[in-house]
Amino acid sequence: MNTTHARQRLVIGNWKMNGSLAANAALLQAVRAGSEAQAGCQVAVCVPFPYLAQAQAQLSGGTVSWGAQDVSVHASGAYTGEVSAGMLNDFACRWVLVGHSERRSYHAETDEQVALKAAVALQAGLTPVVCIGETLQQQEAGETAQVISRQLGPVLALGAQSVSRMVIAYEPVWAIGTGRTATPEQAQAVHALVRQALEALGVGQVQVLYGGSVKASNAASLFAMPDIDGALVGGAALVADEFLGIVAA
Ligand code: PEP
């Protein structure tokens, strides 16, 4: 690990819709035990809603924090299937992912809704991890910078005070779950754009994570980049040794 890095390292596991009480018990125990020695890196897991109580029970009092993968923009009421920020607080969540590409594509979440979710999370004292990233088609059309700027627009419009309490995750859609990772240089180029936008707002210390097929074997080269502060990890977060290998990097 590069201890001279300006911002604290952060590795968050996104379990997506995976797990079972039995499998989680072993994974949470291994992640908790294996993360204890990694003082220089914050470690977290974002689990499916039904397993928040289990994450809280198994991780409380340790160094690994936990969170959810989505949040409703509403506080309560007739919104079947939704989960509010207040409910996440009942399970002592620290984090919530907002705008993951799977939410944007399968649930048609707009940039404005994602920003609203981030605002609602902040109001409840949660840290939103705002996910952004271009599709393969957009990348091939040379539209990456434009897409990133469009997705960030409503989020940055929440203002410096709000943005300073967020985490941004750059996840090129073409690299999520595909085994195709952005090269460190490719990722760094986009992170530099995000960093510039954050600095223009006066919030240069916000952590910017990279996500997209991060594994123990490629994490160190990604983390060597000056504007990559850690990782949002999908598939590899389900395998304790892989996930801990990323944390160790
Ligand atoms: C993700 O879903 O946030 C992700 C980065 O997935 P994977 O690591 O599996 O590409």
PDB file of C-alpha atoms and ligand atoms in Angstrom:
ATOM      1  CA  MET A   1       0.000   0.000   0.000  1.00  0.00           C
ATOM      2  CA  ASN A   2       1.164   3.541  -0.815  1.00  0.00           C
ATOM      3  CA  THR A   3       1.099   5.268   2.559  1.00  0.00           C
ATOM      4  CA  THR A   4       1.920   8.676   1.040  1.00  0.00           C
ATOM      5  CA  HIS A   5      -1.421   8.781  -0.775  1.00  0.00           C
ATOM      6  CA  ALA A   6      -3.261  12.016   0.043  1.00  0.00           C
ATOM      7  CA  ARG A   7      -6.658  10.551   0.875  1.00  0.00           C
ATOM      8  CA  GLN A   8      -7.488   7.562   3.037  1.00  0.00           C
ATOM      9  CA  ARG A   9      -7.847   4.297   1.135  1.00  0.00           C
ATOM     10  CA  LEU A  10     -11.320   2.801   0.983  1.00  0.00           C
ATOM     11  CA  VAL A  11     -12.419  -0.598  -0.311  1.00  0.00           C
ATOM     12  CA  ILE A  12     -16.148  -1.340  -0.435  1.00  0.00           C
ATOM     13  CA  GLY A  13     -17.632  -4.703  -1.364  1.00  0.00           C
ATOM     14  CA  ASN A  14     -20.897  -4.625  -3.300  1.00  0.00           C
ATOM     15  CA  TRP A  15     -22.469  -8.021  -2.775  1.00  0.00           C
ATOM     16  CA  LYS A  16     -25.278  -7.237  -5.250  1.00  0.00           C
ATOM     17  CA  MET A  17     -28.122  -9.814  -4.973  1.00  0.00           C
ATOM     18  CA  ASN A  18     -25.957 -12.610  -3.601  1.00  0.00           C
ATOM     19  CA  GLY A  19     -25.692 -14.407  -0.316  1.00  0.00           C
ATOM     20  CA  SER A  20     -27.511 -16.557   2.208  1.00  0.00           C
ATOM     21  CA  LEU A  21     -27.463 -16.499   5.993  1.00  0.00           C
ATOM     22  CA  ALA A  22     -25.062 -19.432   6.041  1.00  0.00           C
ATOM     23  CA  ALA A  23     -22.691 -18.190   3.339  1.00  0.00           C
ATOM     24  CA  ASN A  24     -22.680 -14.638   4.730  1.00  0.00           C
ATOM     25  CA  ALA A  25     -21.771 -15.822   8.212  1.00  0.00           C
ATOM     26  CA  ALA A  26     -18.505 -17.294   6.958  1.00  0.00           C
ATOM     27  CA  LEU A  27     -17.739 -14.384   4.621  1.00  0.00           C
ATOM     28  CA  LEU A  28     -18.410 -11.678   7.225  1.00  0.00           C
ATOM     29  CA  GLN A  29     -16.315 -13.500   9.796  1.00  0.00           C
ATOM     30  CA  ALA A  30     -13.390 -13.855   7.376  1.00  0.00           C
ATOM     31  CA  VAL A  31     -13.609 -10.237   6.192  1.00  0.00           C
ATOM     32  CA  ARG A  32     -13.787  -8.966   9.749  1.00  0.00           C
ATOM     33  CA  ALA A  33     -10.816 -11.019  10.890  1.00  0.00           C
ATOM     34  CA  GLY A  34      -8.731 -10.310   7.792  1.00  0.00           C
ATOM     35  CA  SER A  35      -9.351  -6.553   7.783  1.00  0.00           C
ATOM     36  CA  GLU A  36      -8.319  -5.961  11.370  1.00  0.00           C
ATOM     37  CA  ALA A  37      -4.622  -5.810  10.488  1.00  0.00           C
ATOM     38  CA  GLN A  38      -5.121  -3.362   7.586  1.00  0.00           C
ATOM     39  CA  ALA A  39      -5.162  -0.125   9.574  1.00  0.00           C
ATOM     40  CA  GLY A  40      -4.388   2.103   6.577  1.00  0.00           C
ATOM     41  CA  CYS A  41      -7.514   1.159   4.652  1.00  0.00           C
ATOM     42  CA  GLN A  42     -11.194   1.619   5.452  1.00  0.00           C
ATOM     43  CA  VAL A  43     -13.163  -1.522   4.589  1.00  0.00           C
ATOM     44  CA  ALA A  44     -16.914  -1.832   4.097  1.00  0.00           C
ATOM     45  CA  VAL A  45     -19.522  -4.186   2.665  1.00  0.00           C
ATOM     46  CA  CYS A  46     -22.831  -3.227   1.048  1.00  0.00           C
ATOM     47  CA  VAL A  47     -25.143  -6.183   1.497  1.00  0.00           C
ATOM     48  CA  PRO A  48     -28.712  -6.944   0.356  1.00  0.00           C
ATOM     49  CA  PHE A  49     -31.351  -5.342   2.626  1.00  0.00           C
ATOM     50  CA  PRO A  50     -32.437  -8.601   4.364  1.00  0.00           C
ATOM     51  CA  TYR A  51     -28.873  -9.185   5.552  1.00  0.00           C
ATOM     52  CA  LEU A  52     -28.268  -5.776   7.144  1.00  0.00           C
ATOM     53  CA  ALA A  53     -29.165  -7.140  10.581  1.00  0.00           C
ATOM     54  CA  GLN A  54     -26.698  -9.975  10.093  1.00  0.00           C
ATOM     55  CA  ALA A  55     -23.947  -7.591   8.968  1.00  0.00           C
ATOM     56  CA  GLN A  56     -24.640  -5.367  11.977  1.00  0.00           C
ATOM     57  CA  ALA A  57     -24.565  -8.329  14.376  1.00  0.00           C
ATOM     58  CA  GLN A  58     -21.341  -9.766  12.973  1.00  0.00           C
ATOM     59  CA  LEU A  59     -19.406  -6.556  12.277  1.00  0.00           C
ATOM     60  CA  SER A  60     -20.318  -4.320  15.243  1.00  0.00           C
ATOM     61  CA  GLY A  61     -17.324  -3.381  17.342  1.00  0.00           C
ATOM     62  CA  GLY A  62     -14.854  -4.159  14.543  1.00  0.00           C
ATOM     63  CA  THR A  63     -13.178  -2.074  11.853  1.00  0.00           C
ATOM     64  CA  VAL A  64     -15.381  -3.118   8.914  1.00  0.00           C
ATOM     65  CA  SER A  65     -18.443  -0.941   8.336  1.00  0.00           C
ATOM     66  CA  TRP A  66     -21.554  -1.860   6.340  1.00  0.00           C
ATOM     67  CA  GLY A  67     -24.250  -0.364   4.192  1.00  0.00           C
ATOM     68  CA  ALA A  68     -26.940  -0.911   1.581  1.00  0.00           C
ATOM     69  CA  GLN A  69     -27.054  -0.895  -2.208  1.00  0.00           C
ATOM     70  CA  ASP A  70     -29.906   1.571  -2.741  1.00  0.00           C
ATOM     71  CA  VAL A  71     -32.211   3.904  -0.828  1.00  0.00           C
ATOM     72  CA  SER A  72     -35.640   5.364  -1.470  1.00  0.00           C
ATOM     73  CA  VAL A  73     -36.038   9.096  -1.988  1.00  0.00           C
ATOM     74  CA  HIS A  74     -39.119   8.857   0.245  1.00  0.00           C
ATOM     75  CA  ALA A  75     -39.172   8.795   4.039  1.00  0.00           C
ATOM     76  CA  SER A  76     -42.174   6.456   4.406  1.00  0.00           C
ATOM     77  CA  GLY A  77     -45.532   5.618   2.874  1.00  0.00           C
ATOM     78  CA  ALA A  78     -47.086   3.730  -0.014  1.00  0.00           C
ATOM     79  CA  TYR A  79     -43.912   2.825  -1.893  1.00  0.00           C
ATOM     80  CA  THR A  80     -44.047  -0.952  -2.054  1.00  0.00           C
ATOM     81  CA  GLY A  81     -40.677  -2.604  -2.111  1.00  0.00           C
ATOM     82  CA  GLU A  82     -38.694   0.501  -1.200  1.00  0.00           C
ATOM     83  CA  VAL A  83     -36.438   0.999   1.812  1.00  0.00           C
ATOM     84  CA  SER A  84     -35.929   4.395   3.437  1.00  0.00           C
ATOM     85  CA  ALA A  85     -32.779   6.010   4.786  1.00  0.00           C
ATOM     86  CA  GLY A  86     -34.332   5.938   8.260  1.00  0.00           C
ATOM     87  CA  MET A  87     -34.669   2.164   7.993  1.00  0.00           C
ATOM     88  CA  LEU A  88     -31.004   1.878   7.008  1.00  0.00           C
ATOM     89  CA  ASN A  89     -30.146   3.886  10.121  1.00  0.00           C
ATOM     90  CA  ASP A  90     -32.040   1.341  12.237  1.00  0.00           C
ATOM     91  CA  PHE A  91     -29.290  -1.101  11.240  1.00  0.00           C
ATOM     92  CA  ALA A  92     -26.462   1.390  11.854  1.00  0.00           C
ATOM     93  CA  CYS A  93     -25.510   1.547   8.184  1.00  0.00           C
ATOM     94  CA  ARG A  94     -22.698   3.888   7.342  1.00  0.00           C
ATOM     95  CA  TRP A  95     -22.854   3.694   3.544  1.00  0.00           C
ATOM     96  CA  VAL A  96     -25.363   3.458   0.752  1.00  0.00           C
ATOM     97  CA  LEU A  97     -24.639   2.983  -2.937  1.00  0.00           C
ATOM     98  CA  VAL A  98     -26.624   5.296  -5.191  1.00  0.00           C
ATOM     99  CA  GLY A  99     -26.825   5.234  -8.966  1.00  0.00           C
ATOM    100  CA  HIS A 100     -25.125   1.890  -9.493  1.00  0.00           C
ATOM    101  CA  SER A 101     -25.203   1.177 -13.228  1.00  0.00           C
ATOM    102  CA  GLU A 102     -27.509  -1.799 -12.600  1.00  0.00           C
ATOM    103  CA  ARG A 103     -30.004   0.584 -10.932  1.00  0.00           C
ATOM    104  CA  ARG A 104     -29.610   3.086 -13.763  1.00  0.00           C
ATOM    105  CA  SER A 105     -30.110   0.496 -16.494  1.00  0.00           C
ATOM    106  CA  TYR A 106     -32.633  -1.973 -14.982  1.00  0.00           C
ATOM    107  CA  HIS A 107     -34.629   0.575 -12.972  1.00  0.00           C
ATOM    108  CA  ALA A 108     -34.249   3.597 -15.255  1.00  0.00           C
ATOM    109  CA  GLU A 109     -32.816   5.784 -12.507  1.00  0.00           C
ATOM    110  CA  THR A 110     -32.016   9.230 -13.853  1.00  0.00           C
ATOM    111  CA  ASP A 111     -29.102  11.485 -12.918  1.00  0.00           C
ATOM    112  CA  GLU A 112     -31.553  13.698 -11.017  1.00  0.00           C
ATOM    113  CA  GLN A 113     -32.994  10.770  -9.026  1.00  0.00           C
ATOM    114  CA  VAL A 114     -29.489   9.615  -8.166  1.00  0.00           C
ATOM    115  CA  ALA A 115     -28.612  13.092  -6.866  1.00  0.00           C
ATOM    116  CA  LEU A 116     -31.830  13.158  -4.845  1.00  0.00           C
ATOM    117  CA  LYS A 117     -30.984   9.780  -3.318  1.00  0.00           C
ATOM    118  CA  ALA A 118     -27.551  11.116  -2.402  1.00  0.00           C
ATOM    119  CA  ALA A 119     -29.164  14.152  -0.749  1.00  0.00           C
ATOM    120  CA  VAL A 120     -31.657  11.990   1.175  1.00  0.00           C
ATOM    121  CA  ALA A 121     -28.832   9.727   2.369  1.00  0.00           C
ATOM    122  CA  LEU A 122     -26.801  12.713   3.565  1.00  0.00           C
ATOM    123  CA  GLN A 123     -29.773  14.153   5.431  1.00  0.00           C
ATOM    124  CA  ALA A 124     -30.052  10.847   7.292  1.00  0.00           C
ATOM    125  CA  GLY A 125     -26.350  10.890   8.175  1.00  0.00           C
ATOM    126  CA  LEU A 126     -25.393   8.130   5.712  1.00  0.00           C
ATOM    127  CA  THR A 127     -22.477   8.429   3.308  1.00  0.00           C
ATOM    128  CA  PRO A 128     -23.679   8.018  -0.284  1.00  0.00           C
ATOM    129  CA  VAL A 129     -21.343   6.284  -2.686  1.00  0.00           C
ATOM    130  CA  VAL A 130     -22.371   7.874  -5.968  1.00  0.00           C
ATOM    131  CA  CYS A 131     -21.674   5.559  -8.907  1.00  0.00           C
ATOM    132  CA  ILE A 132     -20.991   6.969 -12.351  1.00  0.00           C
ATOM    133  CA  GLY A 133     -19.643   5.460 -15.560  1.00  0.00           C
ATOM    134  CA  GLU A 134     -20.088   5.186 -19.295  1.00  0.00           C
ATOM    135  CA  THR A 135     -21.334   2.234 -21.347  1.00  0.00           C
ATOM    136  CA  LEU A 136     -19.185   0.469 -23.939  1.00  0.00           C
ATOM    137  CA  GLN A 137     -21.083   2.217 -26.718  1.00  0.00           C
ATOM    138  CA  GLN A 138     -20.474   5.615 -25.132  1.00  0.00           C
ATOM    139  CA  GLN A 139     -16.812   4.812 -24.609  1.00  0.00           C
ATOM    140  CA  GLU A 140     -16.383   3.726 -28.213  1.00  0.00           C
ATOM    141  CA  ALA A 141     -18.106   6.904 -29.379  1.00  0.00           C
ATOM    142  CA  GLY A 142     -15.577   8.967 -27.391  1.00  0.00           C
ATOM    143  CA  GLU A 143     -18.286  10.249 -25.060  1.00  0.00           C
ATOM    144  CA  THR A 144     -16.798   9.247 -21.706  1.00  0.00           C
ATOM    145  CA  ALA A 145     -15.983  12.757 -20.455  1.00  0.00           C
ATOM    146  CA  GLN A 146     -19.370  14.043 -21.554  1.00  0.00           C
ATOM    147  CA  VAL A 147     -21.252  11.208 -19.815  1.00  0.00           C
ATOM    148  CA  ILE A 148     -19.278  11.597 -16.583  1.00  0.00           C
ATOM    149  CA  SER A 149     -19.908  15.320 -16.560  1.00  0.00           C
ATOM    150  CA  ARG A 150     -23.646  14.821 -17.232  1.00  0.00           C
ATOM    151  CA  GLN A 151     -23.982  12.222 -14.468  1.00  0.00           C
ATOM    152  CA  LEU A 152     -22.045  14.345 -11.986  1.00  0.00           C
ATOM    153  CA  GLY A 153     -23.952  17.560 -12.829  1.00  0.00           C
ATOM    154  CA  PRO A 154     -26.982  17.212 -10.504  1.00  0.00           C
ATOM    155  CA  VAL A 155     -24.786  15.705  -7.778  1.00  0.00           C
ATOM    156  CA  LEU A 156     -22.308  18.603  -7.810  1.00  0.00           C
ATOM    157  CA  ALA A 157     -25.263  21.002  -7.871  1.00  0.00           C
ATOM    158  CA  LEU A 158     -26.066  19.847  -4.313  1.00  0.00           C
ATOM    159  CA  GLY A 159     -23.159  22.086  -3.314  1.00  0.00           C
ATOM    160  CA  ALA A 160     -19.736  21.784  -1.745  1.00  0.00           C
ATOM    161  CA  GLN A 161     -20.971  21.082   1.771  1.00  0.00           C
ATOM    162  CA  SER A 162     -22.950  18.062   0.588  1.00  0.00           C
ATOM    163  CA  VAL A 163     -20.428  16.766  -1.917  1.00  0.00           C
ATOM    164  CA  SER A 164     -17.639  16.937   0.666  1.00  0.00           C
ATOM    165  CA  ARG A 165     -19.480  14.182   2.599  1.00  0.00           C
ATOM    166  CA  MET A 166     -19.845  11.778  -0.337  1.00  0.00           C
ATOM    167  CA  VAL A 167     -17.735   9.158  -2.041  1.00  0.00           C
ATOM    168  CA  ILE A 168     -17.685   8.936  -5.846  1.00  0.00           C
ATOM    169  CA  ALA A 169     -17.186   5.591  -7.591  1.00  0.00           C
ATOM    170  CA  TYR A 170     -16.165   5.559 -11.238  1.00  0.00           C
ATOM    171  CA  GLU A 171     -17.374   2.278 -12.712  1.00  0.00           C
ATOM    172  CA  PRO A 172     -17.175   1.964 -16.482  1.00  0.00           C
ATOM    173  CA  VAL A 173     -20.204  -0.178 -17.317  1.00  0.00           C
ATOM    174  CA  TRP A 174     -18.171  -2.208 -19.812  1.00  0.00           C
ATOM    175  CA  ALA A 175     -15.884  -3.333 -16.977  1.00  0.00           C
ATOM    176  CA  ILE A 176     -18.550  -4.380 -14.454  1.00  0.00           C
ATOM    177  CA  GLY A 177     -18.798  -8.125 -14.060  1.00  0.00           C
ATOM    178  CA  THR A 178     -17.160  -8.660 -17.450  1.00  0.00           C
ATOM    179  CA  GLY A 179     -13.622  -9.480 -16.366  1.00  0.00           C
ATOM    180  CA  ARG A 180     -12.520  -6.528 -18.520  1.00  0.00           C
ATOM    181  CA  THR A 181     -10.812  -3.992 -16.263  1.00  0.00           C
ATOM    182  CA  ALA A 182      -9.930  -0.494 -17.379  1.00  0.00           C
ATOM    183  CA  THR A 183      -6.164  -0.171 -17.554  1.00  0.00           C
ATOM    184  CA  PRO A 184      -4.775   1.873 -14.662  1.00  0.00           C
ATOM    185  CA  GLU A 185      -4.039   4.675 -17.151  1.00  0.00           C
ATOM    186  CA  GLN A 186      -7.570   4.576 -18.605  1.00  0.00           C
ATOM    187  CA  ALA A 187      -9.101   4.698 -15.134  1.00  0.00           C
ATOM    188  CA  GLN A 188      -6.695   7.411 -13.986  1.00  0.00           C
ATOM    189  CA  ALA A 189      -7.640   9.616 -16.941  1.00  0.00           C
ATOM    190  CA  VAL A 190     -11.300   9.590 -15.891  1.00  0.00           C
ATOM    191  CA  HIS A 191     -10.463   9.922 -12.192  1.00  0.00           C
ATOM    192  CA  ALA A 192      -8.435  13.019 -13.039  1.00  0.00           C
ATOM    193  CA  LEU A 193     -11.522  14.532 -14.688  1.00  0.00           C
ATOM    194  CA  VAL A 194     -13.632  13.731 -11.632  1.00  0.00           C
ATOM    195  CA  ARG A 195     -10.937  15.151  -9.375  1.00  0.00           C
ATOM    196  CA  GLN A 196     -10.821  18.360 -11.430  1.00  0.00           C
ATOM    197  CA  ALA A 197     -14.584  18.772 -11.095  1.00  0.00           C
ATOM    198  CA  LEU A 198     -14.350  18.195  -7.334  1.00  0.00           C
ATOM    199  CA  GLU A 199     -11.475  20.625  -6.981  1.00  0.00           C
ATOM    200  CA  ALA A 200     -13.389  23.264  -8.949  1.00  0.00           C
ATOM    201  CA  LEU A 201     -16.080  22.938  -6.278  1.00  0.00           C
ATOM    202  CA  GLY A 202     -13.467  23.155  -3.507  1.00  0.00           C
ATOM    203  CA  VAL A 203     -13.873  19.558  -2.318  1.00  0.00           C
ATOM    204  CA  GLY A 204     -10.633  17.989  -3.466  1.00  0.00           C
ATOM    205  CA  GLN A 205     -10.478  15.571  -0.521  1.00  0.00           C
ATOM    206  CA  VAL A 206     -13.501  13.497  -1.602  1.00  0.00           C
ATOM    207  CA  GLN A 207     -12.513   9.847  -2.131  1.00  0.00           C
ATOM    208  CA  VAL A 208     -12.927   8.588  -5.697  1.00  0.00           C
ATOM    209  CA  LEU A 209     -13.069   4.806  -6.034  1.00  0.00           C
ATOM    210  CA  TYR A 210     -12.622   2.696  -9.146  1.00  0.00           C
ATOM    211  CA  GLY A 211     -14.947  -0.225  -9.829  1.00  0.00           C
ATOM    212  CA  GLY A 212     -15.080  -2.816 -12.594  1.00  0.00           C
ATOM    213  CA  SER A 213     -13.623  -6.324 -12.325  1.00  0.00           C
ATOM    214  CA  VAL A 214     -11.149  -5.337  -9.603  1.00  0.00           C
ATOM    215  CA  LYS A 215      -9.322  -8.404  -8.277  1.00  0.00           C
ATOM    216  CA  ALA A 216      -6.432  -9.051  -5.928  1.00  0.00           C
ATOM    217  CA  SER A 217      -4.187  -9.403  -8.990  1.00  0.00           C
ATOM    218  CA  ASN A 218      -4.932  -5.995 -10.548  1.00  0.00           C
ATOM    219  CA  ALA A 219      -5.693  -3.871  -7.470  1.00  0.00           C
ATOM    220  CA  ALA A 220      -2.140  -2.707  -6.729  1.00  0.00           C
ATOM    221  CA  SER A 221      -1.587  -1.274 -10.210  1.00  0.00           C
ATOM    222  CA  LEU A 222      -4.908   0.592 -10.051  1.00  0.00           C
ATOM    223  CA  PHE A 223      -4.168   1.901  -6.538  1.00  0.00           C
ATOM    224  CA  ALA A 224      -0.774   3.169  -7.706  1.00  0.00           C
ATOM    225  CA  MET A 225      -2.573   5.865  -9.714  1.00  0.00           C
ATOM    226  CA  PRO A 226      -2.611   9.273  -8.013  1.00  0.00           C
ATOM    227  CA  ASP A 227      -6.365   9.870  -8.255  1.00  0.00           C
ATOM    228  CA  ILE A 228      -7.607   6.345  -7.450  1.00  0.00           C
ATOM    229  CA  ASP A 229      -8.381   6.178  -3.743  1.00  0.00           C
ATOM    230  CA  GLY A 230      -9.671   2.637  -3.525  1.00  0.00           C
ATOM    231  CA  ALA A 231     -12.190   0.295  -5.068  1.00  0.00           C
ATOM    232  CA  LEU A 232     -15.842  -0.641  -5.255  1.00  0.00           C
ATOM    233  CA  VAL A 233     -15.694  -4.404  -5.687  1.00  0.00           C
ATOM    234  CA  GLY A 234     -18.481  -6.655  -6.983  1.00  0.00           C
ATOM    235  CA  GLY A 235     -17.743 -10.296  -7.789  1.00  0.00           C
ATOM    236  CA  ALA A 236     -14.452 -10.453  -5.903  1.00  0.00           C
ATOM    237  CA  ALA A 237     -16.180  -9.201  -2.728  1.00  0.00           C
ATOM    238  CA  LEU A 238     -17.921 -12.578  -2.440  1.00  0.00           C
ATOM    239  CA  VAL A 239     -14.649 -14.462  -2.039  1.00  0.00           C
ATOM    240  CA  ALA A 240     -12.939 -13.593   1.242  1.00  0.00           C
ATOM    241  CA  ASP A 241      -9.367 -14.195   0.033  1.00  0.00           C
ATOM    242  CA  GLU A 242      -9.866 -12.130  -3.134  1.00  0.00           C
ATOM    243  CA  PHE A 243     -11.508  -9.285  -1.246  1.00  0.00           C
ATOM    244  CA  LEU A 244      -8.828  -9.290   1.447  1.00  0.00           C
ATOM    245  CA  GLY A 245      -6.175  -9.419  -1.268  1.00  0.00           C
ATOM    246  CA  ILE A 246      -7.610  -6.170  -2.666  1.00  0.00           C
ATOM    247  CA  VAL A 247      -7.658  -4.618   0.815  1.00  0.00           C
ATOM    248  CA  ALA A 248      -4.025  -5.656   1.316  1.00  0.00           C
ATOM    249  CA  ALA A 249      -3.044  -4.023  -1.984  1.00  0.00           C
TER     250      ALA A 249
HETATM  251  C1  PEP B   1     -19.907  -3.506  -9.072  1.00  0.00           C
HETATM  252  O1  PEP B   1     -20.943  -4.127  -9.256  1.00  0.00           O
HETATM  253  O2  PEP B   1     -19.947  -2.445  -8.431  1.00  0.00           O
HETATM  254  C2  PEP B   1     -18.674  -4.041  -9.620  1.00  0.00           C
HETATM  255  C3  PEP B   1     -17.614  -3.284  -9.687  1.00  0.00           C
HETATM  256  O3  PEP B   1     -18.711  -5.355 -10.048  1.00  0.00           O
HETATM  257  P1  PEP B   1     -17.443  -6.276 -10.502  1.00  0.00           P
HETATM  258  O4  PEP B   1     -16.333  -6.004  -9.521  1.00  0.00           O
HETATM  259  O5  PEP B   1     -17.965  -7.659 -10.409  1.00  0.00           O
HETATM  260  O6  PEP B   1     -17.087  -5.841 -11.880  1.00  0.00           O
END
